[in-house]
Short mmCIF file of the C-alpha atoms (twelve columns), coordinates in Angstrom:
data_MODEL
# 
_entry.id   MODEL 
# 
loop_
_atom_site.group_PDB 
_atom_site.id 
_atom_site.type_symbol 
_atom_site.label_atom_id 
_atom_site.label_alt_id 
_atom_site.label_comp_id 
_atom_site.label_asym_id 
_atom_site.label_seq_id 
_atom_site.Cartn_x 
_atom_site.Cartn_y 
_atom_site.Cartn_z 
_atom_site.pdbx_PDB_model_num 
ATOM 1   C CA . PHE A 1   85.397  126.775 17.339  1 
ATOM 2   C CA . SER A 2   84.068  123.228 17.692  1 
ATOM 3   C CA . THR A 3   87.449  121.808 16.717  1 
ATOM 4   C CA . ILE A 4   89.355  124.059 19.136  1 
ATOM 5   C CA . HIS A 5   86.929  123.186 21.934  1 
ATOM 6   C CA . ALA A 6   87.331  119.465 21.197  1 
ATOM 7   C CA . CYS A 7   91.126  119.773 21.317  1 
ATOM 8   C CA . LEU A 8   91.448  121.942 24.432  1 
ATOM 9   C CA . PHE A 9   88.600  120.832 26.683  1 
ATOM 10  C CA . CYS A 10  87.724  117.265 25.723  1 
ATOM 11  C CA . LYS A 11  89.675  114.030 25.791  1 
ATOM 12  C CA . TYR A 12  88.573  112.503 22.537  1 
ATOM 13  C CA . ASP A 13  90.351  109.656 20.774  1 
ATOM 14  C CA . VAL A 14  88.905  110.529 17.376  1 
ATOM 15  C CA . VAL A 15  87.250  113.541 15.760  1 
ATOM 16  C CA . TYR A 16  85.031  112.591 12.823  1 
ATOM 17  C CA . TYR A 17  84.269  115.285 10.226  1 
ATOM 18  C CA . LEU A 18  81.456  115.174 7.678   1 
ATOM 19  C CA . GLY A 19  81.822  116.951 4.348   1 
ATOM 20  C CA . VAL A 20  84.838  117.810 2.235   1 
ATOM 21  C CA . SER A 21  84.707  121.511 3.162   1 
ATOM 22  C CA . ASN A 22  85.860  120.622 6.692   1 
ATOM 23  C CA . SER A 23  89.122  119.044 5.530   1 
ATOM 24  C CA . ILE A 24  91.222  122.069 6.490   1 
ATOM 25  C CA . PHE A 25  90.186  121.629 10.138  1 
ATOM 26  C CA . THR A 26  91.237  117.974 10.331  1 
ATOM 27  C CA . LEU A 27  94.879  119.005 10.774  1 
ATOM 28  C CA . ILE A 28  94.263  120.803 14.101  1 
ATOM 29  C CA . PRO A 29  93.370  117.728 16.246  1 
ATOM 30  C CA . ARG A 30  96.358  115.909 14.811  1 
ATOM 31  C CA . LEU A 31  98.623  118.611 16.270  1 
ATOM 32  C CA . PHE A 32  97.172  117.587 19.656  1 
ATOM 33  C CA . GLY A 33  97.728  113.883 19.003  1 
ATOM 34  C CA . ILE A 34  94.041  113.212 18.241  1 
ATOM 35  C CA . LYS A 35  93.143  110.979 15.299  1 
ATOM 36  C CA . THR A 36  90.908  112.454 12.601  1 
ATOM 37  C CA . LEU A 37  88.811  111.066 9.808   1 
ATOM 38  C CA . ILE A 38  86.547  112.708 7.252   1 
ATOM 39  C CA . ASN A 39  83.604  111.420 5.241   1 
ATOM 40  C CA . ILE A 40  83.323  112.587 1.624   1 
ATOM 41  C CA . ASP A 41  79.757  112.251 0.347   1 
ATOM 42  C CA . GLY A 42  80.266  113.330 -3.272  1 
ATOM 43  C CA . LEU A 43  82.168  115.636 -5.598  1 
ATOM 44  C CA . ASP A 44  80.895  118.849 -4.018  1 
ATOM 45  C CA . TRP A 45  82.803  121.174 -6.334  1 
ATOM 46  C CA . LYS A 46  80.708  119.909 -9.249  1 
ATOM 47  C CA . ARG A 47  77.413  121.024 -7.704  1 
ATOM 48  C CA . ALA A 48  75.656  123.703 -9.760  1 
ATOM 49  C CA . LYS A 49  74.838  125.876 -6.726  1 
ATOM 50  C CA . TRP A 50  78.464  126.927 -6.134  1 
ATOM 51  C CA . ASN A 51  80.022  129.933 -7.835  1 
ATOM 52  C CA . TYR A 52  83.609  130.007 -9.133  1 
ATOM 53  C CA . ILE A 53  85.133  130.866 -5.751  1 
ATOM 54  C CA . GLY A 54  83.141  128.148 -4.011  1 
ATOM 55  C CA . LYS A 55  84.223  125.563 -6.578  1 
ATOM 56  C CA . ILE A 56  87.919  126.484 -6.122  1 
ATOM 57  C CA . PHE A 57  87.603  126.210 -2.331  1 
ATOM 58  C CA . LEU A 58  85.865  122.827 -2.525  1 
ATOM 59  C CA . LYS A 59  88.291  121.441 -5.097  1 
ATOM 60  C CA . SER A 60  91.200  122.548 -2.862  1 
ATOM 61  C CA . SER A 61  89.471  120.978 0.147   1 
ATOM 62  C CA . GLU A 62  89.166  117.735 -1.791  1 
ATOM 63  C CA . TYR A 63  92.935  117.717 -2.335  1 
ATOM 64  C CA . LEU A 64  93.571  118.381 1.384   1 
ATOM 65  C CA . THR A 65  91.624  115.251 2.311   1 
ATOM 66  C CA . THR A 66  94.384  113.182 0.726   1 
ATOM 67  C CA . PHE A 67  96.904  114.022 3.455   1 
ATOM 68  C CA . PHE A 68  95.455  116.142 6.338   1 
ATOM 69  C CA . PRO A 69  93.183  113.549 8.076   1 
ATOM 70  C CA . ASN A 70  94.399  110.170 9.288   1 
ATOM 71  C CA . LEU A 71  91.675  108.497 7.291   1 
ATOM 72  C CA . THR A 72  89.316  109.502 4.493   1 
ATOM 73  C CA . ILE A 73  86.146  107.513 3.863   1 
ATOM 74  C CA . THR A 74  83.302  107.790 1.366   1 
ATOM 75  C CA . ASP A 75  79.818  106.346 1.018   1 
ATOM 76  C CA . SER A 76  80.249  105.994 -2.752  1 
ATOM 77  C CA . SER A 77  82.327  103.464 -4.696  1 
ATOM 78  C CA . PHE A 78  82.273  106.006 -7.538  1 
ATOM 79  C CA . VAL A 79  84.036  108.572 -5.318  1 
ATOM 80  C CA . ARG A 80  86.461  105.924 -4.044  1 
ATOM 81  C CA . ASP A 81  87.473  105.091 -7.622  1 
ATOM 82  C CA . TYR A 82  87.711  108.808 -8.483  1 
ATOM 83  C CA . TYR A 83  90.221  109.406 -5.645  1 
ATOM 84  C CA . LYS A 84  92.302  106.475 -6.843  1 
ATOM 85  C CA . ARG A 85  92.404  107.813 -10.410 1 
ATOM 86  C CA . GLN A 86  92.789  111.498 -9.547  1 
ATOM 87  C CA . TYR A 87  95.192  111.364 -6.602  1 
ATOM 88  C CA . GLY A 88  96.482  107.796 -6.452  1 
ATOM 89  C CA . LYS A 89  94.925  107.680 -2.971  1 
ATOM 90  C CA . SER A 90  93.131  104.666 -1.517  1 
ATOM 91  C CA . ILE A 91  90.246  105.721 0.701   1 
ATOM 92  C CA . ALA A 92  87.842  103.594 2.710   1 
ATOM 93  C CA . TYR A 93  84.399  102.796 1.323   1 
ATOM 94  C CA . LEU A 94  81.522  102.561 3.809   1 
ATOM 95  C CA . PRO A 95  78.062  102.968 2.228   1 
ATOM 96  C CA . TYR A 96  74.781  104.015 3.791   1 
ATOM 97  C CA . GLY A 97  72.292  101.407 4.917   1 
ATOM 98  C CA . PHE A 98  68.538  101.223 4.353   1 
ATOM 99  C CA . LEU A 99  65.812  101.718 6.938   1 
ATOM 100 C CA . THR A 100 63.689  98.725  7.934   1 
ATOM 101 C CA . LEU A 101 60.070  99.546  8.717   1 
ATOM 102 C CA . ARG A 102 58.735  98.910  12.220  1 
ATOM 103 C CA . ASP A 103 56.289  96.018  12.409  1 
ATOM 104 C CA . ASN A 104 53.489  98.340  13.533  1 
ATOM 105 C CA . GLU A 105 54.174  101.090 10.970  1 
ATOM 106 C CA . LYS A 106 50.853  102.146 9.433   1 
ATOM 107 C CA . SER A 107 50.347  102.471 5.703   1 
ATOM 108 C CA . GLN A 108 50.249  106.075 4.465   1 
ATOM 109 C CA . LEU A 109 47.975  105.324 1.491   1 
ATOM 110 C CA . ASN A 110 44.715  106.567 3.022   1 
ATOM 111 C CA . LYS A 111 46.354  109.727 4.343   1 
ATOM 112 C CA . TYR A 112 47.256  110.827 0.814   1 
ATOM 113 C CA . ASN A 113 44.352  109.163 -1.032  1 
ATOM 114 C CA . LEU A 114 46.658  106.795 -2.909  1 
ATOM 115 C CA . ASN A 115 46.303  103.293 -4.330  1 
ATOM 116 C CA . LYS A 116 49.131  100.802 -3.904  1 
ATOM 117 C CA . ASN A 117 51.393  100.488 -6.967  1 
ATOM 118 C CA . GLU A 118 49.704  103.422 -8.698  1 
ATOM 119 C CA . TYR A 119 52.094  106.274 -8.008  1 
ATOM 120 C CA . PHE A 120 55.692  107.277 -8.633  1 
ATOM 121 C CA . ILE A 121 57.745  108.650 -5.752  1 
ATOM 122 C CA . TRP A 122 60.597  111.149 -5.619  1 
ATOM 123 C CA . VAL A 123 62.484  112.038 -2.406  1 
ATOM 124 C CA . GLY A 124 64.851  114.922 -1.725  1 
ATOM 125 C CA . ARG A 125 65.391  118.596 -1.018  1 
ATOM 126 C CA . PHE A 126 64.155  121.261 -3.413  1 
ATOM 127 C CA . VAL A 127 67.586  122.420 -4.586  1 
ATOM 128 C CA . THR A 128 68.906  122.841 -8.114  1 
ATOM 129 C CA . ASP A 129 71.395  119.952 -7.814  1 
ATOM 130 C CA . ASN A 130 68.565  117.454 -7.309  1 
ATOM 131 C CA . LYS A 131 66.899  118.162 -10.680 1 
ATOM 132 C CA . LEU A 132 63.340  117.687 -9.421  1 
ATOM 133 C CA . GLU A 133 61.992  119.608 -12.423 1 
ATOM 134 C CA . GLU A 134 62.916  116.686 -14.711 1 
ATOM 135 C CA . VAL A 135 60.438  114.280 -13.156 1 
ATOM 136 C CA . ILE A 136 57.667  116.902 -12.852 1 
ATOM 137 C CA . ILE A 137 57.893  117.941 -16.523 1 
ATOM 138 C CA . ALA A 138 58.096  114.311 -17.679 1 
ATOM 139 C CA . PHE A 139 55.180  113.214 -15.481 1 
ATOM 140 C CA . LYS A 140 52.911  116.012 -16.733 1 
ATOM 141 C CA . GLU A 141 53.291  114.632 -20.271 1 
ATOM 142 C CA . ILE A 142 51.949  111.216 -19.258 1 
ATOM 143 C CA . LYS A 143 48.250  110.508 -19.717 1 
ATOM 144 C CA . SER A 144 47.344  107.970 -17.032 1 
ATOM 145 C CA . ASN A 145 45.671  107.589 -13.644 1 
ATOM 146 C CA . TYR A 146 49.045  107.302 -11.925 1 
ATOM 147 C CA . LYS A 147 50.104  109.976 -9.457  1 
ATOM 148 C CA . LEU A 148 53.437  111.529 -8.519  1 
ATOM 149 C CA . MET A 149 54.354  111.719 -4.827  1 
ATOM 150 C CA . ILE A 150 57.048  114.289 -3.980  1 
ATOM 151 C CA . VAL A 151 58.559  113.858 -0.523  1 
ATOM 152 C CA . GLY A 152 60.682  116.742 0.742   1 
ATOM 153 C CA . ASP A 153 60.910  120.520 0.795   1 
ATOM 154 C CA . ASP A 154 63.399  123.318 1.333   1 
ATOM 155 C CA . LEU A 155 63.794  125.313 4.551   1 
ATOM 156 C CA . TYR A 156 64.335  128.462 2.486   1 
ATOM 157 C CA . GLU A 157 61.985  130.228 0.107   1 
ATOM 158 C CA . SER A 158 64.444  130.018 -2.779  1 
ATOM 159 C CA . LYS A 159 63.897  130.907 -6.434  1 
ATOM 160 C CA . TYR A 160 64.204  127.220 -7.280  1 
ATOM 161 C CA . LYS A 161 61.483  126.275 -4.791  1 
ATOM 162 C CA . LYS A 162 59.165  128.875 -6.340  1 
ATOM 163 C CA . TYR A 163 60.007  127.478 -9.772  1 
ATOM 164 C CA . ILE A 164 59.046  123.974 -8.615  1 
ATOM 165 C CA . PHE A 165 55.698  125.162 -7.230  1 
ATOM 166 C CA . ASN A 166 54.998  127.030 -10.467 1 
ATOM 167 C CA . LEU A 167 55.770  123.880 -12.442 1 
ATOM 168 C CA . ILE A 168 53.369  121.810 -10.336 1 
ATOM 169 C CA . ASP A 169 50.702  124.510 -10.708 1 
ATOM 170 C CA . SER A 170 48.222  122.795 -8.366  1 
ATOM 171 C CA . ASN A 171 48.173  119.662 -10.526 1 
ATOM 172 C CA . PRO A 172 45.818  117.266 -8.662  1 
ATOM 173 C CA . LYS A 173 47.929  114.239 -9.636  1 
ATOM 174 C CA . ILE A 174 51.081  115.651 -8.009  1 
ATOM 175 C CA . ILE A 175 51.117  115.315 -4.221  1 
ATOM 176 C CA . LEU A 176 53.506  117.222 -1.963  1 
ATOM 177 C CA . THR A 177 54.122  115.803 1.509   1 
ATOM 178 C CA . GLY A 178 56.630  118.360 2.789   1 
ATOM 179 C CA . PHE A 179 59.081  117.042 5.389   1 
ATOM 180 C CA . ILE A 180 57.870  113.772 6.926   1 
ATOM 181 C CA . SER A 181 59.404  111.130 9.163   1 
ATOM 182 C CA . HIS A 182 61.860  108.568 7.810   1 
ATOM 183 C CA . GLN A 183 59.448  105.721 8.614   1 
ATOM 184 C CA . GLU A 184 56.573  107.430 6.759   1 
ATOM 185 C CA . CYS A 185 58.821  108.047 3.766   1 
ATOM 186 C CA . VAL A 186 59.933  104.414 3.515   1 
ATOM 187 C CA . SER A 187 56.340  103.242 3.944   1 
ATOM 188 C CA . LEU A 188 55.363  105.375 0.925   1 
ATOM 189 C CA . MET A 189 58.288  103.949 -1.029  1 
ATOM 190 C CA . LYS A 190 57.241  100.382 -0.251  1 
ATOM 191 C CA . ASP A 191 53.717  100.916 -1.612  1 
ATOM 192 C CA . SER A 192 54.795  102.897 -4.689  1 
ATOM 193 C CA . PHE A 193 54.919  101.763 -8.306  1 
ATOM 194 C CA . ALA A 194 58.456  103.087 -8.823  1 
ATOM 195 C CA . TYR A 195 61.045  105.363 -7.208  1 
ATOM 196 C CA . ILE A 196 62.686  107.994 -9.425  1 
ATOM 197 C CA . GLU A 197 66.285  109.154 -8.860  1 
ATOM 198 C CA . THR A 198 67.191  112.429 -10.585 1 
ATOM 199 C CA . LYS A 199 70.153  113.452 -8.394  1 
ATOM 200 C CA . ARG A 200 73.690  113.185 -9.765  1 
ATOM 201 C CA . SER A 201 76.202  114.826 -7.423  1 
ATOM 202 C CA . GLY A 202 78.578  111.858 -7.397  1 
ATOM 203 C CA . GLY A 203 77.726  110.527 -3.951  1 
ATOM 204 C CA . THR A 204 75.327  107.860 -2.721  1 
ATOM 205 C CA . HIS A 205 71.852  109.196 -2.001  1 
ATOM 206 C CA . PRO A 206 70.312  107.660 1.161   1 
ATOM 207 C CA . SER A 207 66.809  107.757 -0.322  1 
ATOM 208 C CA . LEU A 208 68.001  105.568 -3.206  1 
ATOM 209 C CA . ILE A 209 69.328  102.956 -0.763  1 
ATOM 210 C CA . ASP A 210 66.031  103.093 1.163   1 
ATOM 211 C CA . ALA A 211 64.109  102.582 -2.082  1 
ATOM 212 C CA . MET A 212 66.242  99.557  -2.958  1 
ATOM 213 C CA . GLY A 213 65.759  98.095  0.521   1 
ATOM 214 C CA . SER A 214 62.008  98.596  0.105   1 
ATOM 215 C CA . GLY A 215 62.020  96.539  -3.096  1 
ATOM 216 C CA . CYS A 216 61.024  99.451  -5.337  1 
ATOM 217 C CA . LEU A 217 61.254  99.524  -9.071  1 
ATOM 218 C CA . VAL A 218 63.923  102.161 -9.667  1 
ATOM 219 C CA . ILE A 219 64.171  104.661 -12.513 1 
ATOM 220 C CA . SER A 220 67.416  106.630 -12.460 1 
ATOM 221 C CA . ASN A 221 69.530  108.870 -14.628 1 
ATOM 222 C CA . ASP A 222 72.560  107.072 -16.016 1 
ATOM 223 C CA . HIS A 223 75.153  108.887 -13.904 1 
ATOM 224 C CA . LYS A 224 78.005  106.496 -13.093 1 
ATOM 225 C CA . ALA A 225 77.567  106.982 -9.326  1 
ATOM 226 C CA . ASN A 226 73.948  105.797 -9.492  1 
ATOM 227 C CA . LYS A 227 74.700  102.937 -11.903 1 
ATOM 228 C CA . SER A 228 77.443  101.661 -9.596  1 
ATOM 229 C CA . ILE A 229 74.733  101.097 -6.955  1 
ATOM 230 C CA . ILE A 230 71.687  100.046 -8.984  1 
ATOM 231 C CA . LYS A 231 73.604  97.973  -11.579 1 
ATOM 232 C CA . ASN A 232 71.275  95.946  -13.828 1 
ATOM 233 C CA . PHE A 233 68.300  96.163  -11.491 1 
ATOM 234 C CA . GLY A 234 66.901  99.499  -12.681 1 
ATOM 235 C CA . PHE A 235 65.709  101.529 -15.671 1 
ATOM 236 C CA . TYR A 236 68.006  104.324 -16.858 1 
ATOM 237 C CA . TYR A 237 67.301  107.554 -18.708 1 
ATOM 238 C CA . GLY A 238 69.996  109.637 -20.372 1 
ATOM 239 C CA . ILE A 239 71.449  112.855 -18.977 1 
ATOM 240 C CA . LEU A 240 71.160  114.295 -22.499 1 
ATOM 241 C CA . ASN A 241 67.543  114.831 -23.607 1 
ATOM 242 C CA . THR A 242 66.644  114.018 -20.006 1 
ATOM 243 C CA . VAL A 243 62.955  114.859 -19.815 1 
ATOM 244 C CA . LYS A 244 61.942  113.061 -23.028 1 
ATOM 245 C CA . SER A 245 64.035  110.027 -22.068 1 
ATOM 246 C CA . LEU A 246 62.503  109.899 -18.584 1 
ATOM 247 C CA . GLU A 247 58.985  110.336 -19.939 1 
ATOM 248 C CA . GLN A 248 59.461  107.409 -22.342 1 
ATOM 249 C CA . ILE A 249 60.648  105.085 -19.556 1 
ATOM 250 C CA . MET A 250 57.755  106.040 -17.268 1 
ATOM 251 C CA . LYS A 251 55.273  105.340 -20.066 1 
ATOM 252 C CA . LYS A 252 57.030  102.084 -20.946 1 
ATOM 253 C CA . ILE A 253 56.794  100.557 -17.487 1 
ATOM 254 C CA . ILE A 254 53.209  101.769 -16.943 1 
ATOM 255 C CA . LEU A 255 52.174  99.979  -20.153 1 
ATOM 256 C CA . SER A 256 54.419  96.964  -19.619 1 
ATOM 257 C CA . LYS A 257 52.637  93.625  -19.767 1 
ATOM 258 C CA . ASN A 258 55.751  91.736  -18.644 1 
ATOM 259 C CA . LEU A 259 54.821  91.778  -14.964 1 
ATOM 260 C CA . LEU A 260 57.147  88.853  -14.248 1 
ATOM 261 C CA . LYS A 261 60.153  90.881  -15.418 1 
ATOM 262 C CA . LEU A 262 59.156  93.837  -13.219 1 
ATOM 263 C CA . LYS A 263 58.711  91.527  -10.240 1 
ATOM 264 C CA . LYS A 264 62.161  89.980  -10.832 1 
ATOM 265 C CA . MET A 265 63.736  93.446  -10.973 1 
ATOM 266 C CA . LYS A 266 62.121  94.389  -7.666  1 
ATOM 267 C CA . LEU A 267 63.277  91.179  -6.003  1 
ATOM 268 C CA . GLY A 268 66.749  91.605  -7.474  1 
ATOM 269 C CA . ILE A 269 67.206  95.164  -6.252  1 
ATOM 270 C CA . GLU A 270 65.922  94.269  -2.778  1 
ATOM 271 C CA . LYS A 271 68.403  91.378  -2.562  1 
ATOM 272 C CA . GLU A 272 71.222  93.686  -3.704  1 
ATOM 273 C CA . ALA A 273 70.314  96.073  -0.875  1 
ATOM 274 C CA . ARG A 274 70.194  93.319  1.745   1 
ATOM 275 C CA . ASP A 275 73.530  91.891  0.580   1 
ATOM 276 C CA . LYS A 276 75.416  95.193  0.460   1 
ATOM 277 C CA . TYR A 277 73.542  97.896  2.371   1 
ATOM 278 C CA . SER A 278 72.483  96.278  5.639   1 
ATOM 279 C CA . TRP A 279 73.144  98.631  8.574   1 
ATOM 280 C CA . THR A 280 74.242  95.682  10.738  1 
ATOM 281 C CA . LYS A 281 77.153  94.904  8.413   1 
ATOM 282 C CA . ILE A 282 78.014  98.576  7.884   1 
ATOM 283 C CA . ILE A 283 78.100  99.325  11.630  1 
ATOM 284 C CA . ASP A 284 80.434  96.367  12.144  1 
ATOM 285 C CA . HIS A 285 82.765  97.838  9.514   1 
ATOM 286 C CA . TYR A 286 82.650  101.254 11.190  1 
ATOM 287 C CA . GLU A 287 83.508  99.696  14.544  1 
ATOM 288 C CA . LYS A 288 86.514  97.839  13.144  1 
ATOM 289 C CA . LEU A 289 87.707  100.897 11.258  1 
ATOM 290 C CA . LEU A 290 87.548  103.156 14.338  1 
ATOM 291 C CA . PHE A 291 89.258  100.675 16.649  1 
ATOM 292 C CA . ASN A 292 92.024  100.100 14.083  1 
ATOM 293 C CA . LEU A 293 92.495  103.847 13.876  1 
ATOM 294 C CA . VAL A 294 93.096  104.341 17.615  1 
ATOM 295 C CA . LYS A 295 94.873  101.129 18.563  1 
ATOM 296 C CA . PRO A 296 98.649  101.433 19.152  1 
ATOM 297 C CA . HIS A 297 100.782 100.390 16.176  1 
# 
């Protein structure tokens, strides 16, 4: 209905769709002479939450993005390379940028009774694809004064959300913030000991980019999509034997006496973010891309 309304009652130059499942609709504006583009944020058909029918629909939608819209873009170099291999299709790569804290943004440490550099942080929705249970189980095996800050929630009372709460089991060292503002979240990242990335859907996760821009130590699974962003500036745990591998890395960096190495990693990942994930540069690229799309050829 939104697409039909845009075509019949509005005089748009471009209609921009988000998510691979909308690819089938990108053809309709083109029939009206309106340019279309679509943003692919991962390999959705691989997500565990979809049943067989859902996976077929999403895989078919992925194929349609190769010729229905005028332009396909992705926030992930991993997805860009996948399209080239799978379909021989070159798509545009425009990543997310990181949030810069306001000068007057207050520290959140007192609010949550935290000490700077003495807690791990995880950010995301409580859905099966995000694998939050890995970090909770691993953290509970660690004997230390460090805490685990979990930022996020789920709007629905799902079985997975109940499972997560049962895993936490009122552990005093695990702090749940629920949904909070973007500024508050980044402030907590900046004061943390390390950010943990458990997601592996194939796309770029905005919270990971924010953590890099905040100069966090980063612990991530070794999924290719995450490694393509973090490169040599993070610690990786294996997707096989995940919990034990993650637990060992968390213990290792807590006990590490090589503080200079940790500091260099933090500075390196922050520089990588500023070089590649600055919103100013990304917005300039978006502007050029959109104007090139609508200008007469």
